[in-house]
mmCIF file of C-alpha atoms and ligand atoms in Angstrom:
data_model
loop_
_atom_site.group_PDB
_atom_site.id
_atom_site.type_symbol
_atom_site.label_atom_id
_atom_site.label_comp_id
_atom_site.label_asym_id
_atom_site.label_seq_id
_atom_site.Cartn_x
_atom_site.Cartn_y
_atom_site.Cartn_z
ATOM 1 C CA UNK Q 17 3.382 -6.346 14.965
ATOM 2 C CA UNK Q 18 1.397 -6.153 11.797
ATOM 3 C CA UNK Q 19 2.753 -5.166 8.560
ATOM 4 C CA UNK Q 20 2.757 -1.569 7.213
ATOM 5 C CA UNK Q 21 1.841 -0.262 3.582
ATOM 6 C CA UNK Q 22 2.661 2.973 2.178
ATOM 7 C CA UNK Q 23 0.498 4.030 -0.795
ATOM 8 C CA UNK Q 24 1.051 7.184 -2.607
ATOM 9 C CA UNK Q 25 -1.090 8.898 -4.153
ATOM 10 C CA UNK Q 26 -4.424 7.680 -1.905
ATOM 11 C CA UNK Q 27 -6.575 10.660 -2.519
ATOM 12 C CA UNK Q 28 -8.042 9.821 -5.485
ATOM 13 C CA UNK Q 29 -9.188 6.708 -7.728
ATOM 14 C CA UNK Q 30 -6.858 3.601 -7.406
ATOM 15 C CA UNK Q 31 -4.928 4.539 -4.878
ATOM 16 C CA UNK Q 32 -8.084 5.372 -2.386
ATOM 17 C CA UNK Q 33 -9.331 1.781 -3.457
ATOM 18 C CA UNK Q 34 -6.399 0.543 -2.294
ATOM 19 C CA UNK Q 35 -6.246 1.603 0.604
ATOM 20 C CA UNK Q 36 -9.634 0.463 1.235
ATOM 21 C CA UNK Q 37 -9.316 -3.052 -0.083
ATOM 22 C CA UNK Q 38 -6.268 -3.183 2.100
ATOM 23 C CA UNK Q 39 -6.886 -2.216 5.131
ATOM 24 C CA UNK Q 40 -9.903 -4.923 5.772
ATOM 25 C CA UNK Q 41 -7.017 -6.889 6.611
ATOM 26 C CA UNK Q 42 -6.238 -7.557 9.907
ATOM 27 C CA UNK Q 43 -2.810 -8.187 9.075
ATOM 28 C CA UNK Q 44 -1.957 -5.125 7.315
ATOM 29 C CA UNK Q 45 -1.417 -1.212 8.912
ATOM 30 C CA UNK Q 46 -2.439 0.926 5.672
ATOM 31 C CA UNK Q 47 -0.471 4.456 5.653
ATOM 32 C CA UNK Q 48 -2.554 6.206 2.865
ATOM 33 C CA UNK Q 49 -0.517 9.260 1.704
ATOM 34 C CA UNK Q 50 -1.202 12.285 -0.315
ATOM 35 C CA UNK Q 51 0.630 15.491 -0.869
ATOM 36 C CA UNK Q 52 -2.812 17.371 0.606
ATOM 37 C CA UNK Q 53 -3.343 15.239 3.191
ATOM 38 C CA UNK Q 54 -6.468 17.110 4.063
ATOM 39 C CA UNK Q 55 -8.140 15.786 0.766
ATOM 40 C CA UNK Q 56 -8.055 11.998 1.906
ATOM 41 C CA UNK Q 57 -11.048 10.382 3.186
ATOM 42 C CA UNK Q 58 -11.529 10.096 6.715
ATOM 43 C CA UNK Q 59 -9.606 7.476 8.020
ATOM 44 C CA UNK Q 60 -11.199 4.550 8.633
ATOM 45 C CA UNK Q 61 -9.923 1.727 11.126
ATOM 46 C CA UNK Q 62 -6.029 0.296 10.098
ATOM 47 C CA UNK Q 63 -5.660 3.219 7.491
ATOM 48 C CA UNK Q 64 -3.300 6.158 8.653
ATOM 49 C CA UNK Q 65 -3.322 9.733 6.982
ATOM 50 C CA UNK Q 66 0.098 10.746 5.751
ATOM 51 C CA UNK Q 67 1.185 13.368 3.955
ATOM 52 C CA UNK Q 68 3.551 12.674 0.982
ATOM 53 C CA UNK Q 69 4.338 14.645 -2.070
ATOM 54 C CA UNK Q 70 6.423 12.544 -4.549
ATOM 55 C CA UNK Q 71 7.900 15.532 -5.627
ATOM 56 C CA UNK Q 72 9.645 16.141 -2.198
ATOM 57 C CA UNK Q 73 12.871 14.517 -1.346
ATOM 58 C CA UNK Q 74 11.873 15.848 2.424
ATOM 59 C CA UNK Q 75 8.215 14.485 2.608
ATOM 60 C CA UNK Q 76 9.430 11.084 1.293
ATOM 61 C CA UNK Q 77 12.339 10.956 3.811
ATOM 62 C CA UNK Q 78 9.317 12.238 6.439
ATOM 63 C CA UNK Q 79 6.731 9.374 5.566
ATOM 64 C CA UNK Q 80 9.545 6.993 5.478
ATOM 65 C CA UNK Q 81 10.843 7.996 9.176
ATOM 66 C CA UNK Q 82 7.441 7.853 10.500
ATOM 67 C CA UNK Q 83 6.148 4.077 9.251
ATOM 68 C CA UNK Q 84 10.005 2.905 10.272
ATOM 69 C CA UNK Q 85 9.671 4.236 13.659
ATOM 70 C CA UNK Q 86 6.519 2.158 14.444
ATOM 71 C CA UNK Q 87 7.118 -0.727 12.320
ATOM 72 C CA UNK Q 88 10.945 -1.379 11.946
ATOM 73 C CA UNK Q 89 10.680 -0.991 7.935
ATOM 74 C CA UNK Q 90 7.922 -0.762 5.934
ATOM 75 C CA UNK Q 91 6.049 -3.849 4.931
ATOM 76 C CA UNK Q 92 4.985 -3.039 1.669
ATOM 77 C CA UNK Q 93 5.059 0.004 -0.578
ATOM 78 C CA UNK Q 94 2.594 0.704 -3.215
ATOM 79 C CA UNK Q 95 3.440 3.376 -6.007
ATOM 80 C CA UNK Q 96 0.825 4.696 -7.100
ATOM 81 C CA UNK Q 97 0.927 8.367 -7.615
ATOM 82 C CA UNK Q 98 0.929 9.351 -11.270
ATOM 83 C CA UNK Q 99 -1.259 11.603 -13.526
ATOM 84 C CA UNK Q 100 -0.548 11.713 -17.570
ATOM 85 C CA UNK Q 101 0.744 14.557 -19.346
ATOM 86 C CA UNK Q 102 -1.088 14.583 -22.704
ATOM 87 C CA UNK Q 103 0.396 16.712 -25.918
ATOM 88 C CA UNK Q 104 2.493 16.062 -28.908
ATOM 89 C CA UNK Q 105 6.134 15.294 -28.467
ATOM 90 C CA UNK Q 106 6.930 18.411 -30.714
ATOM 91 C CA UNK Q 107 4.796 20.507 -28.837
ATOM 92 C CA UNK Q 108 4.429 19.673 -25.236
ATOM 93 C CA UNK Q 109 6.240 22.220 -22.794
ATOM 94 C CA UNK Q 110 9.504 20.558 -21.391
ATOM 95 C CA UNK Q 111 8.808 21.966 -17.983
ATOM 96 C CA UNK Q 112 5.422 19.531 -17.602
ATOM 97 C CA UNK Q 113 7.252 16.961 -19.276
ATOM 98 C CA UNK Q 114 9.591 16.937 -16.218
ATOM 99 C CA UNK Q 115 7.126 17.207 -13.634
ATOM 100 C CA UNK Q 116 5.713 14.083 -15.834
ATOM 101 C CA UNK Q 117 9.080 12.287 -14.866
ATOM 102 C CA UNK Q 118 9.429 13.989 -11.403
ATOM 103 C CA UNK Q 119 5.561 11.999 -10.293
ATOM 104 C CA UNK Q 120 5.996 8.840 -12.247
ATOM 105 C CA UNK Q 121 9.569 8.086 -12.465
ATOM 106 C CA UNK Q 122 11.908 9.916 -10.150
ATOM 107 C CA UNK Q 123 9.525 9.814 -7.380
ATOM 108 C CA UNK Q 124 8.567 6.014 -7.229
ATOM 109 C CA UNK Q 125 12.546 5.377 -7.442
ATOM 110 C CA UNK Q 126 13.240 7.375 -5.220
ATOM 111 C CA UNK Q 127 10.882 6.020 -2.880
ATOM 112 C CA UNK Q 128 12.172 2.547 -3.357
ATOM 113 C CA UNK Q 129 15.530 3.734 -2.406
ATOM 114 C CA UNK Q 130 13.817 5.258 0.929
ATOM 115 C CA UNK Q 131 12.535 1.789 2.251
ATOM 116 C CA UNK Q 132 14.927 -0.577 0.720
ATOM 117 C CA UNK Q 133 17.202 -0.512 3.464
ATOM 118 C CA UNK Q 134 14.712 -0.925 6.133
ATOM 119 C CA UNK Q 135 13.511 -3.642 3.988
ATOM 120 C CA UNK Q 136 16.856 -5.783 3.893
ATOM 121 C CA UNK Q 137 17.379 -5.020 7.634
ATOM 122 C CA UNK Q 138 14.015 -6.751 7.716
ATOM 123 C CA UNK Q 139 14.719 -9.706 5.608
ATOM 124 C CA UNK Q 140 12.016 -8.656 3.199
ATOM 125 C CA UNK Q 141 9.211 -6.471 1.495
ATOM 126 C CA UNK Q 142 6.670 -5.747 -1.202
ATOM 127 C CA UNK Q 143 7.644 -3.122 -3.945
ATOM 128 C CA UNK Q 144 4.322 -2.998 -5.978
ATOM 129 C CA UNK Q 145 4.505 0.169 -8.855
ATOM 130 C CA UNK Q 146 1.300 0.904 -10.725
ATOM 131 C CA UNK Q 147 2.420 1.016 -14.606
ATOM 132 C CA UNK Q 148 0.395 0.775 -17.090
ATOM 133 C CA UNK Q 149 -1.208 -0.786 -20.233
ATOM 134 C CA UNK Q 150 0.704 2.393 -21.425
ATOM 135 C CA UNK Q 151 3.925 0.968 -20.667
ATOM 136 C CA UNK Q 152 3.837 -2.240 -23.435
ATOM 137 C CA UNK Q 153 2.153 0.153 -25.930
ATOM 138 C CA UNK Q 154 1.746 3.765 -27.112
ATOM 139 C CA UNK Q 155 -0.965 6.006 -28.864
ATOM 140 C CA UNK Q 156 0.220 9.457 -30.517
ATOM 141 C CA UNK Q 157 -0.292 12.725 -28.120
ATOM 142 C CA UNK Q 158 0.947 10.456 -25.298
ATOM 143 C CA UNK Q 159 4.248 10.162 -25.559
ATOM 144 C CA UNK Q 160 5.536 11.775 -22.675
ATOM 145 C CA UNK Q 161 3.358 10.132 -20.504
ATOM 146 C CA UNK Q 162 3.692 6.460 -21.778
ATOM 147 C CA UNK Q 163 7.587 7.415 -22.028
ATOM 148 C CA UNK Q 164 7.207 7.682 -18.071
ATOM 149 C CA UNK Q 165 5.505 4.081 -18.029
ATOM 150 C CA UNK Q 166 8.185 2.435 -20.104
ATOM 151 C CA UNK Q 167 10.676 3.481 -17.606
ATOM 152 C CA UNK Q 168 8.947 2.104 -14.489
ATOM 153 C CA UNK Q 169 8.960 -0.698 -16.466
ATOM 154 C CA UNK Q 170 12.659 -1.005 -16.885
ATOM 155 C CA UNK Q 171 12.999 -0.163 -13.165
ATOM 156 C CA UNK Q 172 10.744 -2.479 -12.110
ATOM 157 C CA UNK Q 173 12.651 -5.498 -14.014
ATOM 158 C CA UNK Q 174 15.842 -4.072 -12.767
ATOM 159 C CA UNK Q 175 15.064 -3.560 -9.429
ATOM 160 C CA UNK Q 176 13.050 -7.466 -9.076
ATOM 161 C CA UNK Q 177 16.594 -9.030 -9.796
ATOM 162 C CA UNK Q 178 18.896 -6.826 -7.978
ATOM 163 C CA UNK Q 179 16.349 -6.695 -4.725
ATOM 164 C CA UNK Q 180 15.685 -10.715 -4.604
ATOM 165 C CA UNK Q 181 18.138 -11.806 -2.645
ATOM 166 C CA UNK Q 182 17.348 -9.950 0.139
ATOM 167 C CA UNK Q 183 13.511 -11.445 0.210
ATOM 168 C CA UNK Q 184 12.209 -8.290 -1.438
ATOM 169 C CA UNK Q 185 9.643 -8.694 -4.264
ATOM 170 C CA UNK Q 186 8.432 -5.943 -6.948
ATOM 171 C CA UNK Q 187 5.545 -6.325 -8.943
ATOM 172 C CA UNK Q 188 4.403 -4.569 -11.985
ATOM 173 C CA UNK Q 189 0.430 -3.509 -12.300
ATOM 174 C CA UNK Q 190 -0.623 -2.407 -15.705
ATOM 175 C CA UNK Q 191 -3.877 -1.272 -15.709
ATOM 176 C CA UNK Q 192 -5.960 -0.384 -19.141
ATOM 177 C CA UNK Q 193 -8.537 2.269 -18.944
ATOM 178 C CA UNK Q 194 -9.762 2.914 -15.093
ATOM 179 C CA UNK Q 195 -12.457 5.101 -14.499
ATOM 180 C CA UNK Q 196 -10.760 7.399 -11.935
ATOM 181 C CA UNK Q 197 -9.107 11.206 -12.059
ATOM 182 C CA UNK Q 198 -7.083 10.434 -14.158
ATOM 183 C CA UNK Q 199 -9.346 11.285 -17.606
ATOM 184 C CA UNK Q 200 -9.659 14.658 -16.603
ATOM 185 C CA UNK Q 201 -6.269 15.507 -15.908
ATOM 186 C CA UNK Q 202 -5.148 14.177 -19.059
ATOM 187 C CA UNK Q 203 -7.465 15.628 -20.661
ATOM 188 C CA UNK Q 204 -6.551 18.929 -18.767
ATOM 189 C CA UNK Q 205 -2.895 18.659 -19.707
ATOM 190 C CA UNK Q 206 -3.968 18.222 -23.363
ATOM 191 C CA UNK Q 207 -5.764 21.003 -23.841
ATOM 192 C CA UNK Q 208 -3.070 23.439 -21.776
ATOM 193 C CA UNK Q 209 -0.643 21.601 -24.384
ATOM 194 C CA UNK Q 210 -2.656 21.933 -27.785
ATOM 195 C CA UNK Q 211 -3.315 25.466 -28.867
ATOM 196 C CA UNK Q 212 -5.643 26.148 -31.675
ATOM 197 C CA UNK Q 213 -3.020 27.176 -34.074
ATOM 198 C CA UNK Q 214 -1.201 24.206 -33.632
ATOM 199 C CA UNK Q 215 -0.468 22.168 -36.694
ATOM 200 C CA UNK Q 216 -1.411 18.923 -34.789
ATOM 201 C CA UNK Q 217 -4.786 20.263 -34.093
ATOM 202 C CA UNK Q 218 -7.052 17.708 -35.831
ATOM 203 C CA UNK Q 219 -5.167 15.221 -34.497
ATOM 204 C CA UNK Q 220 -5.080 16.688 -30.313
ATOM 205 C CA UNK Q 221 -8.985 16.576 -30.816
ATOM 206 C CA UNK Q 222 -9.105 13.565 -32.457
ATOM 207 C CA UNK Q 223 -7.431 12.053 -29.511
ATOM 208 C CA UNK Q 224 -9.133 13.913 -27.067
ATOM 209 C CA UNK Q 225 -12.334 12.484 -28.429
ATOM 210 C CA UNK Q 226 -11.662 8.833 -28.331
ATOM 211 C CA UNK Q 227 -10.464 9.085 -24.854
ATOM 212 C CA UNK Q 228 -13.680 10.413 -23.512
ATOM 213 C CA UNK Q 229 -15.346 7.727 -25.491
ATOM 214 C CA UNK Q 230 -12.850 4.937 -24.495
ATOM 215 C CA UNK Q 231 -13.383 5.939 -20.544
ATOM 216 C CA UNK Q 232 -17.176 6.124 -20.972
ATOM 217 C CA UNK Q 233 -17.509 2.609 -22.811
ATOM 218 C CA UNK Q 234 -18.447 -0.013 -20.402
ATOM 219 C CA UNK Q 235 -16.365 -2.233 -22.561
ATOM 220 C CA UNK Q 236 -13.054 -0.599 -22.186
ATOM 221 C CA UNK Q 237 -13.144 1.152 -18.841
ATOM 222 C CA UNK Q 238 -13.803 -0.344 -15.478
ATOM 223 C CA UNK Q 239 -13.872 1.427 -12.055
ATOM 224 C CA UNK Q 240 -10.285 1.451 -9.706
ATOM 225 C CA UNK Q 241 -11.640 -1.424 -7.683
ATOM 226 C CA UNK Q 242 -10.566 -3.863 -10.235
ATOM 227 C CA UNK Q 243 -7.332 -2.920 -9.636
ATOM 228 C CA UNK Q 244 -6.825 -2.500 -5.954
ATOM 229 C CA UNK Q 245 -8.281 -6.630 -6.048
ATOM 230 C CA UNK Q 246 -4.771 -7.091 -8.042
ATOM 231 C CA UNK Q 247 -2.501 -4.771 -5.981
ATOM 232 C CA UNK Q 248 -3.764 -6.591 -2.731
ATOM 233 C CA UNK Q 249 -3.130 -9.666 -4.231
ATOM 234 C CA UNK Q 250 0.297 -8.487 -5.528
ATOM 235 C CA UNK Q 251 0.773 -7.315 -1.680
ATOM 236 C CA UNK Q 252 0.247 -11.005 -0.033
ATOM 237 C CA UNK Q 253 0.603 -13.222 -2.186
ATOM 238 C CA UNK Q 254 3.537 -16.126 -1.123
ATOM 239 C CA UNK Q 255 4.642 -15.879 -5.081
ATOM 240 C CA UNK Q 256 3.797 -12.382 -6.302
ATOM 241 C CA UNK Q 257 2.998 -12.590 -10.164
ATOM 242 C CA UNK Q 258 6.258 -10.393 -11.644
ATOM 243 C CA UNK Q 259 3.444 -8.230 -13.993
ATOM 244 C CA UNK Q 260 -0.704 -7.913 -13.500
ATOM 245 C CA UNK Q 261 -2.101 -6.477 -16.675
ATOM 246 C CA UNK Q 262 -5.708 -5.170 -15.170
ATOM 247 C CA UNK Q 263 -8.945 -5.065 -17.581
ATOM 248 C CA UNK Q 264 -9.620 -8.274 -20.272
ATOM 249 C CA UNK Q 265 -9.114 -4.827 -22.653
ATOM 250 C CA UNK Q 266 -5.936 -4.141 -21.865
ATOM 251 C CA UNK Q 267 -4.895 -7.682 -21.930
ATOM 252 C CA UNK Q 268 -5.839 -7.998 -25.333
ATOM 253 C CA UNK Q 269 -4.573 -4.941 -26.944
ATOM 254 C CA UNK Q 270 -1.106 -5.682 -24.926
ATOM 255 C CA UNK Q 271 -1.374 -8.889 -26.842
ATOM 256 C CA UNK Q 272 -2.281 -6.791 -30.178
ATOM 257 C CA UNK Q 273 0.548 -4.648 -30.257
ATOM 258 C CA UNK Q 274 3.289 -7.342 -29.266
ATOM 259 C CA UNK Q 275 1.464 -9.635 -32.975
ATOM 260 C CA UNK Q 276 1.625 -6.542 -34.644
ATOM 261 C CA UNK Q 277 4.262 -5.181 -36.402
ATOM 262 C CA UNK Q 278 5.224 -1.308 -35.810
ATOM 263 C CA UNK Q 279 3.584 -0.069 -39.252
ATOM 264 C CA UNK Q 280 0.918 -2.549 -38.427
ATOM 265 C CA UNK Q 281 -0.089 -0.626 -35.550
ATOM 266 C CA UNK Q 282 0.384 2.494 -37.034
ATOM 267 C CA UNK Q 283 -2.288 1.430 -39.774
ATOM 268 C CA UNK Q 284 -4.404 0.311 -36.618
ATOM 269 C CA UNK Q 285 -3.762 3.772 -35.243
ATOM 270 C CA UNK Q 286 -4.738 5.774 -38.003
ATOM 271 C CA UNK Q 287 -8.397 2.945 -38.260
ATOM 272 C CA UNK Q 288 -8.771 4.872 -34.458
ATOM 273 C CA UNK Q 289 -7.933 8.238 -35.498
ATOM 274 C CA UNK Q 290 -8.396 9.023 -38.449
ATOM 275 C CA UNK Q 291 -6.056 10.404 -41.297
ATOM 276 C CA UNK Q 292 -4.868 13.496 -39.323
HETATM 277 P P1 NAP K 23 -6.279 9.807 -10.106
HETATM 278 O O1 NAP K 23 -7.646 9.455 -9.608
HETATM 279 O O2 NAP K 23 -6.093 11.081 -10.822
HETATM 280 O O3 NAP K 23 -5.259 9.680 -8.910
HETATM 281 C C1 NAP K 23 -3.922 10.079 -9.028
HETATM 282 C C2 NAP K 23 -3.339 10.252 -7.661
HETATM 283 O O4 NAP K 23 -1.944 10.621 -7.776
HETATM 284 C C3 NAP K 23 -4.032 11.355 -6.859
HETATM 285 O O5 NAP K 23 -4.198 10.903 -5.542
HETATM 286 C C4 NAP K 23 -3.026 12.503 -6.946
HETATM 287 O O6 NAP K 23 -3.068 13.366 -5.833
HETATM 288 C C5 NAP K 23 -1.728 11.714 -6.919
HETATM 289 N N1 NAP K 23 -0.581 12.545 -7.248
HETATM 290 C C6 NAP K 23 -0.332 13.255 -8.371
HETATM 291 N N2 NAP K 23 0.824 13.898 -8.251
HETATM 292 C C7 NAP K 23 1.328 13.609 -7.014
HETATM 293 C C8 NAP K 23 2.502 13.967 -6.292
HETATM 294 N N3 NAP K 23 3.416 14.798 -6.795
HETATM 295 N N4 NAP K 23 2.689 13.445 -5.044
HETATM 296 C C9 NAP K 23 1.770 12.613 -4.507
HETATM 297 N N5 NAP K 23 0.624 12.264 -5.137
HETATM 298 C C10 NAP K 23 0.423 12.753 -6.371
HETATM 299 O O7 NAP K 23 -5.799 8.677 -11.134
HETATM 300 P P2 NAP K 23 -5.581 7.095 -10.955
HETATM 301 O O8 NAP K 23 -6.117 6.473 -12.179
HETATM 302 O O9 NAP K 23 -6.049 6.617 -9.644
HETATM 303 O O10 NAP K 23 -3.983 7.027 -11.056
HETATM 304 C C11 NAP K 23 -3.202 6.218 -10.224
HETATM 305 C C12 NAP K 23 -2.083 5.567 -11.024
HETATM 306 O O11 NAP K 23 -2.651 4.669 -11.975
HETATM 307 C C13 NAP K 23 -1.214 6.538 -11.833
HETATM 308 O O12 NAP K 23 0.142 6.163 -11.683
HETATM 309 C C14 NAP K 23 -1.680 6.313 -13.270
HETATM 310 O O13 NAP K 23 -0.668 6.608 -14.210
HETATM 311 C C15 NAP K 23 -2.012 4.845 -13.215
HETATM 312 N N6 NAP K 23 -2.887 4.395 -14.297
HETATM 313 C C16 NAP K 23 -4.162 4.889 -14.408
HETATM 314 C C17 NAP K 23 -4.964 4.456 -15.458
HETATM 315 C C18 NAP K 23 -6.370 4.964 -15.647
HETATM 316 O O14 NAP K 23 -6.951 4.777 -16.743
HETATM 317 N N7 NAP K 23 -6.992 5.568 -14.647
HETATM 318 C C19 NAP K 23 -4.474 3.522 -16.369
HETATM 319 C C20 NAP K 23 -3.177 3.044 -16.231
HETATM 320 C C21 NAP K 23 -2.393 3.485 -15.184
HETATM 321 P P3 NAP K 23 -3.767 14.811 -5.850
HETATM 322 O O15 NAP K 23 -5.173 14.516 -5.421
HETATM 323 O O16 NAP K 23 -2.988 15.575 -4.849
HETATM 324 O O17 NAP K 23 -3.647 15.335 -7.250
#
């Protein structure tokens, strides 16, 4: 029997990659999920359509069911489903700020509890969650989102004790700045978040700017195949790697932030932005 993947969030950018990268292995059945199922790509041979909403207690419990009734458990699950909710932490609506939570957080944990037991009956499994770069460092106007990515970062360290001893092992992927979706949703979010009135204004543009800079410098930004290489290797790997920071970028402004200071980085900050 080969081994199943579920990856959330396939429909799009790093999570379609995925799915690609993954399923040239022979070894591997690839369940690519998405809450419109009808917007993933045609399957091709080893990848399954599924249709998964990490929102839904009852199309996680669904997707779960399904892979366990062909497979036993699932092999490995991927979570990757996530958008960013840009705005100011004064200003940002608290109803997207708990969808924000509800994709990134709730919903990957709660997944984890869904195949965990499957995965001790099993003796084993792969818990890979897509963090971020965003989750060792934060700009302004992105709190809510990189508040999101600190937490599956906590989870992730909890969970890769506590789920050891039964042979399962969670990995952390942090990419930097992927050329995907994701821009424009952010972007979207920002500007539903930042009125014209708003006192933060100059800064919301100023930020809105450098990200559509950032994600068009070839520099900074790299396309989601760089990270599907990771989250395969993350998947088979005898002795996952515990956290993959994606992008020679990200890796050295992870390194940036943990030499500087916090008013260091604020100066650093306010080089990128501007006085605002
Ligand atoms: P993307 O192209 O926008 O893809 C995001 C995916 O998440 C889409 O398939 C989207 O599905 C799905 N999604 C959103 N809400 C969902 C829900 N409630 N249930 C199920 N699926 C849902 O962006 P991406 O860059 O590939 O993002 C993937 C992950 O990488 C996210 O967790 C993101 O935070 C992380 N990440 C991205 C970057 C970057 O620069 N791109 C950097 C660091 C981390 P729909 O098509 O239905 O909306």
């Amino acid at each position: 029997m080969t081994a199943s993947v579920l990856i959330t969030g396939a429909s799009s950018g790093i999570g379609r990659a995925t799915a690609r990268h993954l399923a040239r292995r022979e070894d591997l059945t690839v369940y690519a999920t998405a809450r419109r199922p009808e917007t993933l790509e045609p399957a091709g041979p080893g990848i399954h359509p599924l249709a998964l909403d990490v929102t839904d207690e009852e199309s996680m419990r669904a997707a779960v069911k399904h892979i366990e009734e062909r497979h036993g458990s699932v092999g490995a699950l991927v979570n990757n489903a996530g958008y960013g909710q840009y705005g100011t932490v004064e200003e940002t609506d608290m109803q997207a700020v708990r969808r924000q939570f509800e994709t990134n957080v709730f919903g990957p944990a709660r997944l984890a509890q869904l195949v965990l037991p499957g995965m001790r009956r099993a003796g084993g499994g792969r818990i890979v969650n897509i963090g971020s770069m965003g989750g060792r460092l934060v700009f302004p106007v992105g709190g809510y989102y990189h508040a999101s990515k600190y937490a599956v970062e906590a989870l992730s360290d909890a969970l890769r004790f506590e789920a050891a001893p039964f042979g399962v092992k969670v990995s952390l992927v942090e990419p930097g700045l992927i050329r995907t979706g994701f821009e424009d949703t952010a972007s979207g979010t920002l500007a539903d978040s930042a009125g014209d009135d708003s006192v933060y204004a100059a800064l919301n543009e100023a930020v809105g700017r450098r990200m559509a800079d950032s994600y068009r410098s070839r520099l900074l930004a790299v396309g989601p195949d760089a990270v599907a290489t990771v989250v395969k290797r993350a998947v088979t790997a005898r002795r996952p790697r515990t956290r993959y920071v994606v992008t020679p970028a990200a890796v050295a402004l992870v390194h940036t932030r943990r030499l500087l200071g916090g008013r260091a980085f604020d100066a650093y900050l306010r080089l990128q932005f501007g006085k605002v």
